[in-house]
Structure formats: C-alpha cells, structure tokens
Coordinates of C-alpha atoms in Angstrom, one line a residue:
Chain A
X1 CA 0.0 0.0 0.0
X2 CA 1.6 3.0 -0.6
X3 CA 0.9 6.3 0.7
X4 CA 0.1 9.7 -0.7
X5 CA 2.9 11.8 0.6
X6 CA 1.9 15.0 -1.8
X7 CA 0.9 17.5 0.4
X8 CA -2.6 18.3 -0.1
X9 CA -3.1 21.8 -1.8
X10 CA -6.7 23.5 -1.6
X11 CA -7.7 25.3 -4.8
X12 CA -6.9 28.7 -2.9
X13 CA -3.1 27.5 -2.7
X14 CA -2.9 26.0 -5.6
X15 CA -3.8 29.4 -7.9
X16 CA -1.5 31.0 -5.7
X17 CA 1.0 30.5 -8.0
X18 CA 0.7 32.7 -10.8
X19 CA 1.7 29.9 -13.5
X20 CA -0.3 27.5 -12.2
X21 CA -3.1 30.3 -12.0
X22 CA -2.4 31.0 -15.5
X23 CA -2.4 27.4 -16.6
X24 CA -6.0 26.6 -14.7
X25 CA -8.0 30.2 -15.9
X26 CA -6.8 30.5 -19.3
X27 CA -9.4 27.4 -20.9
X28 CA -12.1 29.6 -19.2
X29 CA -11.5 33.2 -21.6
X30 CA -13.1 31.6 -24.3
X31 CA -16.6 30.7 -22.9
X32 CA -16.1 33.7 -20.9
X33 CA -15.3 36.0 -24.4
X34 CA -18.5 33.7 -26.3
X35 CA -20.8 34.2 -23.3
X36 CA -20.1 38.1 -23.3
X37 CA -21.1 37.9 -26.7
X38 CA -24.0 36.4 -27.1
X39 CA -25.0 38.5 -23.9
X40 CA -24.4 41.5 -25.5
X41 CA -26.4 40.9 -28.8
X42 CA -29.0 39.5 -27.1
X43 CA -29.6 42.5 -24.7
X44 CA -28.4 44.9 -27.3
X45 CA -32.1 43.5 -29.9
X46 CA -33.7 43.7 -26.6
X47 CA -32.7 47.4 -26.2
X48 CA -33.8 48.3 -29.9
X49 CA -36.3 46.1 -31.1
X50 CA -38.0 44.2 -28.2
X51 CA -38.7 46.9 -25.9
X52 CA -41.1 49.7 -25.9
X53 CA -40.8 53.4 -25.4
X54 CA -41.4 54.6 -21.9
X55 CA -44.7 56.1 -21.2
X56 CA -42.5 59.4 -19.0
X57 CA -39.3 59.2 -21.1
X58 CA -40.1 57.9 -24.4
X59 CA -37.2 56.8 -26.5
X60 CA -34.7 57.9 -24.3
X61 CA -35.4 55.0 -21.8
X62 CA -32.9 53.0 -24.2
X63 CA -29.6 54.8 -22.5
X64 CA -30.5 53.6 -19.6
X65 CA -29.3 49.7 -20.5
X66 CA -26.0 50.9 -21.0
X67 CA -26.1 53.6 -17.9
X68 CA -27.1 51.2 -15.3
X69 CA -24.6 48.4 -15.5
X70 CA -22.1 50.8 -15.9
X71 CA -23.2 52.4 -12.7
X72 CA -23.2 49.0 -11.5
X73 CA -20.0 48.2 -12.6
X74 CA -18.1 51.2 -11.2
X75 CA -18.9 49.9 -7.6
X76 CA -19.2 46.4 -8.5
X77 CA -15.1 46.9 -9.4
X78 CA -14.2 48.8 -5.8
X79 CA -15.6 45.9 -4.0
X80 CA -13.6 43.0 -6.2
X81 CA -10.6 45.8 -5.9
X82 CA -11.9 45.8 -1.8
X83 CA -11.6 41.8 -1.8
X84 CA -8.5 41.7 -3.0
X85 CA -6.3 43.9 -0.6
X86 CA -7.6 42.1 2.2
X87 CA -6.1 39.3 0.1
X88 CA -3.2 41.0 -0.3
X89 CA -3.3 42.6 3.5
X90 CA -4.6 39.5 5.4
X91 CA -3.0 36.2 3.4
X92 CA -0.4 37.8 1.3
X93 CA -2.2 35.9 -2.0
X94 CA 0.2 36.9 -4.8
X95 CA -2.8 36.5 -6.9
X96 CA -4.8 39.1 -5.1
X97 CA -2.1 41.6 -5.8
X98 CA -2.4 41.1 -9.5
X99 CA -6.0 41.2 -9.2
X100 CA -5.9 44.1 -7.4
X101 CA -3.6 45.9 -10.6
X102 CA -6.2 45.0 -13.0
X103 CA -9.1 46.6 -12.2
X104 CA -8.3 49.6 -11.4
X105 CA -8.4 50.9 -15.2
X106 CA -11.5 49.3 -15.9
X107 CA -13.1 50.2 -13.1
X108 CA -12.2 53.9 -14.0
X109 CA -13.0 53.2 -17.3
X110 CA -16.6 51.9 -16.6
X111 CA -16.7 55.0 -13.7
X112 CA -16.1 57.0 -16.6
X113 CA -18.9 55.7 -18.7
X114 CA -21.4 55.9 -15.9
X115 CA -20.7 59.7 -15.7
X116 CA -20.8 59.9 -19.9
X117 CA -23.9 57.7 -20.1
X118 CA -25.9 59.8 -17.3
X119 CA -24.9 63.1 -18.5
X120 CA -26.4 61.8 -22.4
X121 CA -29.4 60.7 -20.2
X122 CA -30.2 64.0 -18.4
X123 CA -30.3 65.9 -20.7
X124 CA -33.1 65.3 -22.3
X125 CA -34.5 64.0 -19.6
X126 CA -33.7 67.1 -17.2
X127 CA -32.2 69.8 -19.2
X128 CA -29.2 69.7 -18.5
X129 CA -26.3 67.4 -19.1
X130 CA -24.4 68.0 -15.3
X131 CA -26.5 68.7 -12.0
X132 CA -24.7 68.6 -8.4
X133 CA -27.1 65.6 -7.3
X134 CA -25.9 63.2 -5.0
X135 CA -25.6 60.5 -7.7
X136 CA -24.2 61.6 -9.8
X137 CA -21.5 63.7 -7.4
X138 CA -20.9 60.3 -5.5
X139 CA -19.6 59.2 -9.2
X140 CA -17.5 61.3 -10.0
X141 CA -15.5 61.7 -6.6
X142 CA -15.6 57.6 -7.0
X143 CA -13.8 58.2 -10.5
X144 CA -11.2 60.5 -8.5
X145 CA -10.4 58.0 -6.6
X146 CA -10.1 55.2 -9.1
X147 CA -8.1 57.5 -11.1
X148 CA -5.7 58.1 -7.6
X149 CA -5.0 54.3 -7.4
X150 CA -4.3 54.2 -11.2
X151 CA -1.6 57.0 -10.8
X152 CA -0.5 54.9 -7.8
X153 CA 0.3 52.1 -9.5
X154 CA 2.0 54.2 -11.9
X155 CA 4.0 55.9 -9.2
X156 CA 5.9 53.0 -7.9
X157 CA 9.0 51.4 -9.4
X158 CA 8.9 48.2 -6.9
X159 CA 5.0 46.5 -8.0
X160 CA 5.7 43.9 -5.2
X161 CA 5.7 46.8 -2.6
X162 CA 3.3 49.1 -4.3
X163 CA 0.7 46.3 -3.7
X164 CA 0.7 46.6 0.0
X165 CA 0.7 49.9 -0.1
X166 CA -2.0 50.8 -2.4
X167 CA -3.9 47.8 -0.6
X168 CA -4.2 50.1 2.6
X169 CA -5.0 53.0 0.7
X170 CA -8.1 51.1 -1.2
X171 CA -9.6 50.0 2.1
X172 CA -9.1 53.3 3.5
X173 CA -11.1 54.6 0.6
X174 CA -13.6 51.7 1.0
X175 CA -14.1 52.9 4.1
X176 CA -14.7 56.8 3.5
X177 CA -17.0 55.8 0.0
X178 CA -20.3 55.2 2.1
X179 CA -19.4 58.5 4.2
X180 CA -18.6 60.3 0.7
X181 CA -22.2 58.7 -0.3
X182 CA -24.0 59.9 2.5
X183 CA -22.4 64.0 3.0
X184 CA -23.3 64.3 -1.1
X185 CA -26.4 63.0 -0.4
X186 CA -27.1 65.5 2.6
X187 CA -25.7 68.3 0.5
X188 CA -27.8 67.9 -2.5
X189 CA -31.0 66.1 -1.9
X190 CA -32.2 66.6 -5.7
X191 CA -33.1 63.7 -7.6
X192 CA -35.2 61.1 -8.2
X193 CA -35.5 58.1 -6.0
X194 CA -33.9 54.7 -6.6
X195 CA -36.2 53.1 -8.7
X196 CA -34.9 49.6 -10.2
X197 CA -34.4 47.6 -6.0
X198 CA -37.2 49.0 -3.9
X199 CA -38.9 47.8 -0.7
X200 CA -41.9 47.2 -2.7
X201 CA -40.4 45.3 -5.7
X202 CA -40.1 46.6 -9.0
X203 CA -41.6 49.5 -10.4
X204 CA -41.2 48.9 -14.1
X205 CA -42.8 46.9 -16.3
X206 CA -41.2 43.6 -17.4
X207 CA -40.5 44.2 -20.9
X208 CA -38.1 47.4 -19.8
X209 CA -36.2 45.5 -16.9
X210 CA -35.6 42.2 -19.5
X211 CA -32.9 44.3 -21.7
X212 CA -31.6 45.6 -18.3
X213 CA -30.8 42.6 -16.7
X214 CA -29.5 41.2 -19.8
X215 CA -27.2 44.6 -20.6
X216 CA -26.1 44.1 -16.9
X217 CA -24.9 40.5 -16.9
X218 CA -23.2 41.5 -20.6
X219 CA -21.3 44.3 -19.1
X220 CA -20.6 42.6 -15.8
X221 CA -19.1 39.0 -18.0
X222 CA -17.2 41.7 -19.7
X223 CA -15.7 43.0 -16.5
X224 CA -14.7 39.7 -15.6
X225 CA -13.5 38.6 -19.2
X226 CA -11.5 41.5 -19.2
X227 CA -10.2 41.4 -15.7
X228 CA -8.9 37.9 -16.2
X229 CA -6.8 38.3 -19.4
X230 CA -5.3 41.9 -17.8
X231 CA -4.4 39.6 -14.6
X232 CA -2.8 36.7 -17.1
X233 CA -0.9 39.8 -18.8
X234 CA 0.0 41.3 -15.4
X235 CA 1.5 37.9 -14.9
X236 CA 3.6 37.6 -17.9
X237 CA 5.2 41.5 -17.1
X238 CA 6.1 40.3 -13.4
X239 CA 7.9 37.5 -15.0
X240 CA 9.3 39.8 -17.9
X241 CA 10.7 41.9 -14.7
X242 CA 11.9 39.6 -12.8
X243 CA 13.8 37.9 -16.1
X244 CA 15.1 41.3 -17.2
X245 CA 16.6 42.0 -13.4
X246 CA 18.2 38.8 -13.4
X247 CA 20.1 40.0 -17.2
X248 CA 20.9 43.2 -15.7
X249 CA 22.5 41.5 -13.0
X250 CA 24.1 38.9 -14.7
X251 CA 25.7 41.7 -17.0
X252 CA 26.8 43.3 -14.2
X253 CA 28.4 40.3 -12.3
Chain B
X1 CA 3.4 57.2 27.7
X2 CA 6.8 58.7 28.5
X3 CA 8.2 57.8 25.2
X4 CA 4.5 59.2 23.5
X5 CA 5.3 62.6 25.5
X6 CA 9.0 62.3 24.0
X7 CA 8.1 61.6 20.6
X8 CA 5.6 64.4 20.8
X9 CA 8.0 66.7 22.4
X10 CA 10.2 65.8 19.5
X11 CA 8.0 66.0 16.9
X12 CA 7.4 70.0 18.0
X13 CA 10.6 70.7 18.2
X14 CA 11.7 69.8 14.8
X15 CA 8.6 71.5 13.6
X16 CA 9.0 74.6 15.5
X17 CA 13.1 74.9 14.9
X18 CA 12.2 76.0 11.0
X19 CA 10.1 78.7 12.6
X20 CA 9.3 80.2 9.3
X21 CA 7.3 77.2 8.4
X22 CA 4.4 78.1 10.3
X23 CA 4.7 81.9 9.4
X24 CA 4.3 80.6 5.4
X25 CA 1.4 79.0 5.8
X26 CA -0.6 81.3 8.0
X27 CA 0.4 83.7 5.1
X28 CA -0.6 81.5 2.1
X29 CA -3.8 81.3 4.1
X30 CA -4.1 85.1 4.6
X31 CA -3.3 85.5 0.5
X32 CA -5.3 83.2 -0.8
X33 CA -8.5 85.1 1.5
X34 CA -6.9 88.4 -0.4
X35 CA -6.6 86.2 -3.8
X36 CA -10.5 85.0 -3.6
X37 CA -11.2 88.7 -3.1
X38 CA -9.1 90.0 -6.4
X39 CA -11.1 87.4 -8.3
X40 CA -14.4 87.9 -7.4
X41 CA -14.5 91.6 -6.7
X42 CA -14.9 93.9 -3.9
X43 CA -18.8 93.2 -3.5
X44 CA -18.8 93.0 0.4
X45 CA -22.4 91.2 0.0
X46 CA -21.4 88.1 -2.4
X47 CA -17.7 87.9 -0.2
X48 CA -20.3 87.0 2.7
X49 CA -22.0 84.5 1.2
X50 CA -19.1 82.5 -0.2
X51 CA -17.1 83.1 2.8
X52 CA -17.3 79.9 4.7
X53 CA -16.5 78.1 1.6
X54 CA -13.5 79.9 0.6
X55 CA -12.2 79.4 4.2
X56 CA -12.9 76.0 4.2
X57 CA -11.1 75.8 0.5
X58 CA -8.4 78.3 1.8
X59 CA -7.2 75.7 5.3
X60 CA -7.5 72.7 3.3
X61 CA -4.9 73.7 0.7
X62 CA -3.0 75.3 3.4
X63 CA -2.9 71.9 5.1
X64 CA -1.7 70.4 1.8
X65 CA 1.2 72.4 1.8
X66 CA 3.0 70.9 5.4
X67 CA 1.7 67.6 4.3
X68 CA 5.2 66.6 3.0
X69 CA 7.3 67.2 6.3
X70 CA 5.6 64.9 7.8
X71 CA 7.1 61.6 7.1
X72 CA 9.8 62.4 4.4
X73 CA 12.6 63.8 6.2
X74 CA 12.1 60.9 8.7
X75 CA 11.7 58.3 5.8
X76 CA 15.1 60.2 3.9
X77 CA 17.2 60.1 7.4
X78 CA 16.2 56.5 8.1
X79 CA 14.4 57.8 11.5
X80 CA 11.2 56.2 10.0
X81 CA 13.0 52.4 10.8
X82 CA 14.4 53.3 13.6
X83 CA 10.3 54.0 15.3
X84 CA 9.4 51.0 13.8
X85 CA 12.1 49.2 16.0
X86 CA 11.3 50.6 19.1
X87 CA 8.9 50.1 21.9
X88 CA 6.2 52.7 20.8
X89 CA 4.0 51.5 18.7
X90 CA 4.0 52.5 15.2
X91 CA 0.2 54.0 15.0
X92 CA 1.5 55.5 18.5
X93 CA 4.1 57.5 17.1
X94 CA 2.1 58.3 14.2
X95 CA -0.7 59.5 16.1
X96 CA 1.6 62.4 18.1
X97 CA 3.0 63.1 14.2
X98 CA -0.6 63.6 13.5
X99 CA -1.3 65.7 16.7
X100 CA 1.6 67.8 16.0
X101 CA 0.9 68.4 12.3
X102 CA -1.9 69.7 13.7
X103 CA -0.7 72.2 16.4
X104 CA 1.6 73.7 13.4
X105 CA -0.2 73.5 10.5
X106 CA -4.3 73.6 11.6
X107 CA -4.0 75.9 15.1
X108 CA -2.0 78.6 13.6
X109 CA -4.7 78.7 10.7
X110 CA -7.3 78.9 13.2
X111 CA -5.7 81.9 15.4
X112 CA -5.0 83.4 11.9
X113 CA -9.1 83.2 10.8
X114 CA -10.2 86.4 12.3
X115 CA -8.0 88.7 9.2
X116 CA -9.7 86.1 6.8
X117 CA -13.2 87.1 8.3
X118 CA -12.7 90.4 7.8
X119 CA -11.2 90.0 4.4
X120 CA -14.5 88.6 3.5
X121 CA -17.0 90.3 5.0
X122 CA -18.1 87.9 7.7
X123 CA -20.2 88.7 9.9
X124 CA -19.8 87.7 13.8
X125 CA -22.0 85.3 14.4
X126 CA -20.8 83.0 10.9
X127 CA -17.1 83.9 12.4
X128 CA -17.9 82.1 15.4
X129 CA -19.3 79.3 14.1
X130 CA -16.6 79.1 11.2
X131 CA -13.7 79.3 14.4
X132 CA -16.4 76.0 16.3
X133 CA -16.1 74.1 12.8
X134 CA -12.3 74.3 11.6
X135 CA -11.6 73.5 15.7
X136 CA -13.7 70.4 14.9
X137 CA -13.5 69.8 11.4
X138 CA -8.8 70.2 10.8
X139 CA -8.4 67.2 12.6
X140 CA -10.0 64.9 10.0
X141 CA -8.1 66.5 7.3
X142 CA -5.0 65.8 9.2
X143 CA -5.5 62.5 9.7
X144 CA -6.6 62.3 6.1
X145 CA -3.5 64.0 4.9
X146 CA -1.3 61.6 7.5
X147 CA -2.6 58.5 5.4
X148 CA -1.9 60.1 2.3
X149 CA 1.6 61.2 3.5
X150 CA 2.6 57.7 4.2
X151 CA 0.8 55.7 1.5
X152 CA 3.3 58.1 -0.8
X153 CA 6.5 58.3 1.4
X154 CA 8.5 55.9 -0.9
X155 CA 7.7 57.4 -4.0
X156 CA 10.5 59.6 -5.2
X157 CA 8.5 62.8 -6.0
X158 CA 5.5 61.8 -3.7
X159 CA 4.7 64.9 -3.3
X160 CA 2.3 65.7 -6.1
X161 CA 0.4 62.5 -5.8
X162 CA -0.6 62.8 -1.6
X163 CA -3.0 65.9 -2.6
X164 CA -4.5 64.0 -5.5
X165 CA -5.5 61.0 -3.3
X166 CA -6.5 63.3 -0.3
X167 CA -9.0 65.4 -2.0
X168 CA -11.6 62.7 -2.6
X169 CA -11.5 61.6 0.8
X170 CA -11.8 65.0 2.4
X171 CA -14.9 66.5 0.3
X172 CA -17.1 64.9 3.3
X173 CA -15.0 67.0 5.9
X174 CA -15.6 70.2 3.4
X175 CA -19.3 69.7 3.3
X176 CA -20.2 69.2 6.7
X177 CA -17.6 72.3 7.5
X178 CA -18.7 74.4 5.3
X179 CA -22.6 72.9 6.3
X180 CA -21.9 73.3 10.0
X181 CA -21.7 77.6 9.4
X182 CA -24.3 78.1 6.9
X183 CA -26.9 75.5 6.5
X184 CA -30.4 75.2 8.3
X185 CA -29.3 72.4 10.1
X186 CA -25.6 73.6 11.0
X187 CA -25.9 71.9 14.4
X188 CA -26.4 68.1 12.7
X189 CA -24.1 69.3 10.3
X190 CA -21.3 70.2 13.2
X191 CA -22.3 66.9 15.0
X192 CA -21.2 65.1 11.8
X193 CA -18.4 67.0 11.4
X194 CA -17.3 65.7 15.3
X195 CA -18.3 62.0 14.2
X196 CA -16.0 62.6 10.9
X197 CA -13.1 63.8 13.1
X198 CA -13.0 61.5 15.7
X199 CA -13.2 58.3 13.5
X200 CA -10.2 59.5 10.9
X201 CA -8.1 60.7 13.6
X202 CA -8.6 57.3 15.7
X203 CA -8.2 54.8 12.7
X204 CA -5.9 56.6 10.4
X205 CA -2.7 56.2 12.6
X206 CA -3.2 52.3 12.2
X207 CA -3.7 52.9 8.3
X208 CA -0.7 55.5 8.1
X209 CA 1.6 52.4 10.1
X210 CA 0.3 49.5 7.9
X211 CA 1.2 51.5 4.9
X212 CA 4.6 52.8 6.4
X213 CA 5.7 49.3 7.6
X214 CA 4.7 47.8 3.9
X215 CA 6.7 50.7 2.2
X216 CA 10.2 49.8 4.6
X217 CA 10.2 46.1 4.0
Chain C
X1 CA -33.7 50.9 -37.8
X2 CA -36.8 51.7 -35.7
X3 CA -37.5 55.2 -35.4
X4 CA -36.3 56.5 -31.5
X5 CA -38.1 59.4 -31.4
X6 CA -37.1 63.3 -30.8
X7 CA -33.7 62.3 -28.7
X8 CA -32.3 59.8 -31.4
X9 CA -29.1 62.0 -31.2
X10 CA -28.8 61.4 -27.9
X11 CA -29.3 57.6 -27.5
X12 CA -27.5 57.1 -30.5
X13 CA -24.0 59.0 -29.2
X14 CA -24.7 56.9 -25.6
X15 CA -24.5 53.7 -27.5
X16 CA -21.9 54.9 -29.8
X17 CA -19.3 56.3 -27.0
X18 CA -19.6 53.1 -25.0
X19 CA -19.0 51.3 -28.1
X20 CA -15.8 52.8 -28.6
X21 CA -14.6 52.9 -24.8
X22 CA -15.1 49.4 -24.9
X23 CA -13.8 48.7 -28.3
X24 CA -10.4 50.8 -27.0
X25 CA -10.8 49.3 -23.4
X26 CA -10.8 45.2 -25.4
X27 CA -8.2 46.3 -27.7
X28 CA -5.7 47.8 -25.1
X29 CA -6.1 44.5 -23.4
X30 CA -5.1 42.4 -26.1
X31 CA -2.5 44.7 -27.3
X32 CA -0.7 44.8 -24.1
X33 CA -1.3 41.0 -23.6
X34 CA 0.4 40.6 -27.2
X35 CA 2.9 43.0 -26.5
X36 CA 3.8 41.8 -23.2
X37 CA 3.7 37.7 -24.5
X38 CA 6.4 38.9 -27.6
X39 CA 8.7 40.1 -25.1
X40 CA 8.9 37.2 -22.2
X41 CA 9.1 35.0 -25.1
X42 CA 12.3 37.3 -26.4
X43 CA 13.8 37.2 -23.1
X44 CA 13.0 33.7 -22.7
X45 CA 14.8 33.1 -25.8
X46 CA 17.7 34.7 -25.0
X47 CA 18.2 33.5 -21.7
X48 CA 16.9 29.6 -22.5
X49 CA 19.0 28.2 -19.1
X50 CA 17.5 30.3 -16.7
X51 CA 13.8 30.5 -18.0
X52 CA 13.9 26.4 -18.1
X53 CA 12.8 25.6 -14.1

C-alpha cells in the first residue's frame, strides 16, 4: 500500500501560484469571451427592437441599459478591488495583488462611462447634461479616486511593494466611500429616488427590466472577461521583470 | 506614555526649529483670503455669502502644503526604521505626528481666521461658528493628509500625488464644514463633522503604520 | 432601424461612446497582452537556461 505523501493543496493555494493560475484560468476566456457575446447581442435587440418606449421618457429609456450596468460596474469593481487587498493585506495571496492591478483601469474606465452615459441621459430627460445631485457627485469623486490608485500604480518602481501599499490606501477609501455617499447625499437632496431595487419590488414593467438585466450580466461577464486576461498579462510583465533584473545583474556580475 | 510625550516633544521641536514654516502657511492662508477677493471683486455682500466656503477651501490647501514634512525627512534620514524598532508602537508614534501636524499646520490657521473674516466680510455670528467648525473639522483632514503622506512616502516625488489621493477623501470634511456655518441644520451638520473627526483621527494612525511598515520592507 | 423618437441623437452618441470605450478598453487588453507575451518570449529566448525551471 503506498501512501500519498503529496501535500494536499486547496484550490486557494494552488492558484496561488501565478503559473499555475495561468495554466487553470486561461481554458475559461473563451466561454467567458462567447458568453459576453451572445449577452451583449441578445440585450443589445432587446434594447432596440423588443422593448417599448417609456410612457414618461419615451425613447430615451434605451440609455438607460447601457447607464445602469455601468453604474453598476463602477462599484461592483471597488468591492472585487476591496476583496482583494484584504487578500493582499490579510494572506499575502500573490494573486490578489495582480488582481488588485487589473481593475483599477476598468473600473475607471466603466466610472467614466457611468458619468458619460448619465450626462447623455439627463439631458433630455432634465435639461441639463451636469446637476450637483448626489448621484451623480458620489460618481464622479468615486472616479477621482479610481483615477488616484491608477496613478498609484503608476508611481511606484517596486509593484511587489506598491501592492501593499496601495492595498491600505483602497480599504481606507472603502471605508470613506459610504461616508462620501451619505455627506453628497445630505448636500444635495435633488433627484429622483432609486427606482430599479425597492422595498416594494419593481416598479417597471417587465419588458423594460428584460434588456436591463440582460445589458447588466453583458457588461458585468465583460468585466470579468476582461479582468482575467489583464491579470494573465499582469502575470507575464512580473515574469518579464523579474527575467530582465536577473540579465541586468548577470551583465553586471 | 513617556516615550508618547517624548516623541511628541520631539515631533514639536523639529517643527518649530524652521520657525518660518508656520509663518508661510498662515500667510498663504491670509493670500489666498486676499486672492479669492481680487477674483471675485470687492462686493462685500457676495464675499459674505461665499465666505465659509472659501475658508474652508483656503485651510485645506493650506494643510496640503505641510503635508510633505511629515514623514519624508524621517523616511530620507532613516528615522522612520528606527520608530518601527522601538517600543512605541508604530500608529502610537504616528498619532503624536498627527497631533503635532496639527498644532503647526491647523491651530495657527485657526488663530489666523479672524483677518480672513474680515477680508470677506463675515459677519460675527458666521465667524464664530466658522472658528467651532475648523476646531472640529482640521483634525479629520490631518489624519486624512497623514494617510496620504505615508501611502506616498517611498515614491520619489511623492509629493504631487498625496494631494490627488487626499481630496476625494476630504470633500465629506468640506461639506459638513462648510454645512456646520451656513446650513439650516448647522448643528447636525457640526455633530457630523465631530463623528467625521473622531473616526479619521482614531483609525488613520493604524492605516498610516500598515502602509509605512509595507513601504520599509 | 426603428425610429427612436425626438432624442435619437442622444441615444445614439450613448451607444456609440460606449461602443468605442469598450472597443479601446478590449483592444488595449489584447495589445498589451500581445505585447507583453512577444517580449517574455524574447527574453526567454535569449536566456533559455535560466527560463527552463
């Protein structure tokens, strides 16, 4: 009989090697990329052709399946970027430093879109295409801060040390975003309710939220589609950094 | 607690020693007061009403400006190791840097408010609330500016990036300041302000030390 | 194309900017993915003992 003397690895330990994280993620970007896809033209001939005008808004309903997931998306992002410094904080998970790196452009990017989206939306809607509500404030000071971490990353020379770092500094903002929320919201107190998650359920009819949910889950299996080939990339550049240190050193030896 | 009263005994020394430091920022608070008058024009009745704001604006980039003494020169002479080898706490030490920053950079501001009130045209009740909600209110944005201090100690250059990364995180502490003199409800506004103060300046010496001890590995 | 009323310019420039932040957002992804594959193949190429674990 012999025994198993291979130490038994959980799946958190095992991906906490970045080729071996590499190796195990990388048969999942194509479902990932055809699953986007077919979400996005799906929800995309919902938006169009499937989906009536709004009694209130008319037409201009339609920018609202690309403005909400966005919206969705640009906090959706902090709290995978929030997950992963306590990975990097708490258990040091190599992998949650990498995931950490990734999103912060596309979660500025999809910040950004949120802001571009609303702006199209309000003004026809309201008049005008910026107001000081507490929405839409809330946004853009979240975009500042996206855009803070990005030049961050930038900043540092050493990534292995920047991750810490820039770990504390994201919690720190996860922690002041709600506070953010709420003094924007007590400054301005213009603007319509939240309408899509209420107490009561659902205001709006089924054939408007159908294209939303579908545009959401598009946009949010784009996030992750994206997220994972920028952390396989992030991967290969550690490795192209560490290789060219190791020439520099060997020319100098 | 006698190595807290030492640290912050040192701490006020080296601050003081450069005694022109303080002098420099109670007078780029004074100009920019003068500088927000040039722009607008001499209307003493639209100075009022933008007063508090323009204070408000006026200490917080005032505070910006001592931000970068507080850890470099320590992080540059090596001092930074040496506190996190001793007995003190990190977040201890950091805390009486924080307290100090704010005896030099926040208090003098304060004692200086009255010419900025008259600059502007304030009147004395808003001057006594405005002197209630910087007393309450400059803490937060020196623990704030403490956390972005160390998070970009050991960049080469930091100093352009700590304002960038500060300003998000203090528009609450300008809202509720600014709220606490002239809005209908300035006393739930000042309450706020209190709340906002007391939790930055309790947990952002353990955030400034987690990000310090990460940048000396 | 179905008609989308008295805002069309405004829908239609909604769709169209996301189009193209996304377009740019996938191609920058696969660009630096490319770009960064090309050169850890480079290096591993000229430095085949030490890349070999």
């Amino acid at each position: 009989m012999s025994i198993d003397t291979t130490p038994k690895q959980s799946w958190w330990s095992r991906i906490a090697h970045p080729g071996q994280f590499v190796a195990w993620t990388s048969p999942l970007l194509w479902p990932l990329t055809i699953l986007t896809a077919v979400l996005f033209i799906i929800g995309l001939w919902f938006a169009f052709f499937n989906s009536p005008a709004d009694y209130q808004m008319g037409d201009t309903v339609r920018i609202m399946y690309v403005h909400v997931p966005n919206a969705w998306l640009s906090q959706f992002v902090y709290g995978v970027m929030t997950v992963s410094a306590l990975g990097t904080l708490v258990w040091r998970h190599p992998m949650a430093d990498v995931s950490m790196k990734a999103a912060a452009p596309l979660g500025a990017m999809f910040t950004a879109l949120a802001l571009f989206t609303g702006a199209l939306w309000g003004r026809p809607t309201w008049g005008t295409f910026w107001e000081w509500d507490g929405r839409m404030t809330s946004t853009l000071v979240l975009l500042f801060i996206y855009l803070g971490i990005v030049a961050l990353w930038r900043a540092f020379d050493d990534q292995l040390r920047a991750a810490r770092i820039i770990a504390v500094f994201t919690l720190v903002g996860a922690i002041n975003i709600p506070i953010i929320k709420f003094s924007v919201d007590w400054w301005s107190t213009l603007h319509q309710p939240a309408s899509v998650f209420r107490a009561d359920g659902p205001t709006m009819p089924g054939s408007i939220l159908t294209p939303l949910f579908v545009m959401f889950f598009a946009f949010t299996f784009l996030f992750l589609t994206l997220h994972l080939k920028a952390m396989h990339t992030e991967v290969k550049r550690r490795r192209v950094m560490g290789l060219q240190r190791r020439m520099a050193q060997g020319d100098a030896a | 607690m006698t190595a807290l009263r030492a640290m912050l005994g040192r701490e006020l020394r080296l601050a003081l020693r450069g005694g022109g430091d303080v002098l420099t920022l109670v007078l780029f608070f004074i100009i920019t007061g003068a500088i927000v008058a040039f722009a607008v024009g001499p209307d003493s009745v639209l100075l009022a009403r933008i007063a508090p704001g323009m204070v408000w604006v006026a200490a917080f980039l005032a505070m910006l400006l001592g931000l970068d003494r507080l850890f470099r020169p320590d992080h540059e002479d090596g001092a930074l190791i040496l506190l996190r080898q001793a007995e003190l706490p990190l977040s201890a030490a950091i805390a009486a840097k924080v307290m100090v920053h704010w005896l030099v950079s926040a208090l003098p501001l304060i004692l200086a408010s009255p010419l900025l009130a008259l600059q502007l045209a304030m009147d004395g009740e808003t001057f006594w609330r405005m002197v209630a909600s910087l007393l309450v209110g400059t803490p937060a944005l020196a623990a704030f500016g403490a956390v972005g201090a160390a998070v970009t100690v050991s960049i080469r250059g930091g100093g352009l990036i700590a304002p960038i990364l500060i300003a998000p995180l203090s528009i609450p502490v300008l809202i509720f300041g600014v709220g606490s003199i002239t809005a209908s409800q300035s006393s739930a506004a000042l309450l706020f302000l209190a709340a906002l103060s007391l939790m930055a300046v309790s947990l952002a010496p353990f955030a400034a030390a987690l990000a310090i001890s990460s940048a000396e590995d | 194309m179905i008609d989308l009323g008295p805002h069309a310019v405004f829908i239609v420039w909604a769709y169209l900017g996301v189009a193209m932040t996304v377009a740019a957002l996938v191609g920058w992804t696969l660009y630096d993915a490319r770009s960064t594959a090309r050169r850890l193949a480079e290096l591993e190429a000229r430095a085949p003992r030490r890349a070999a674990r």
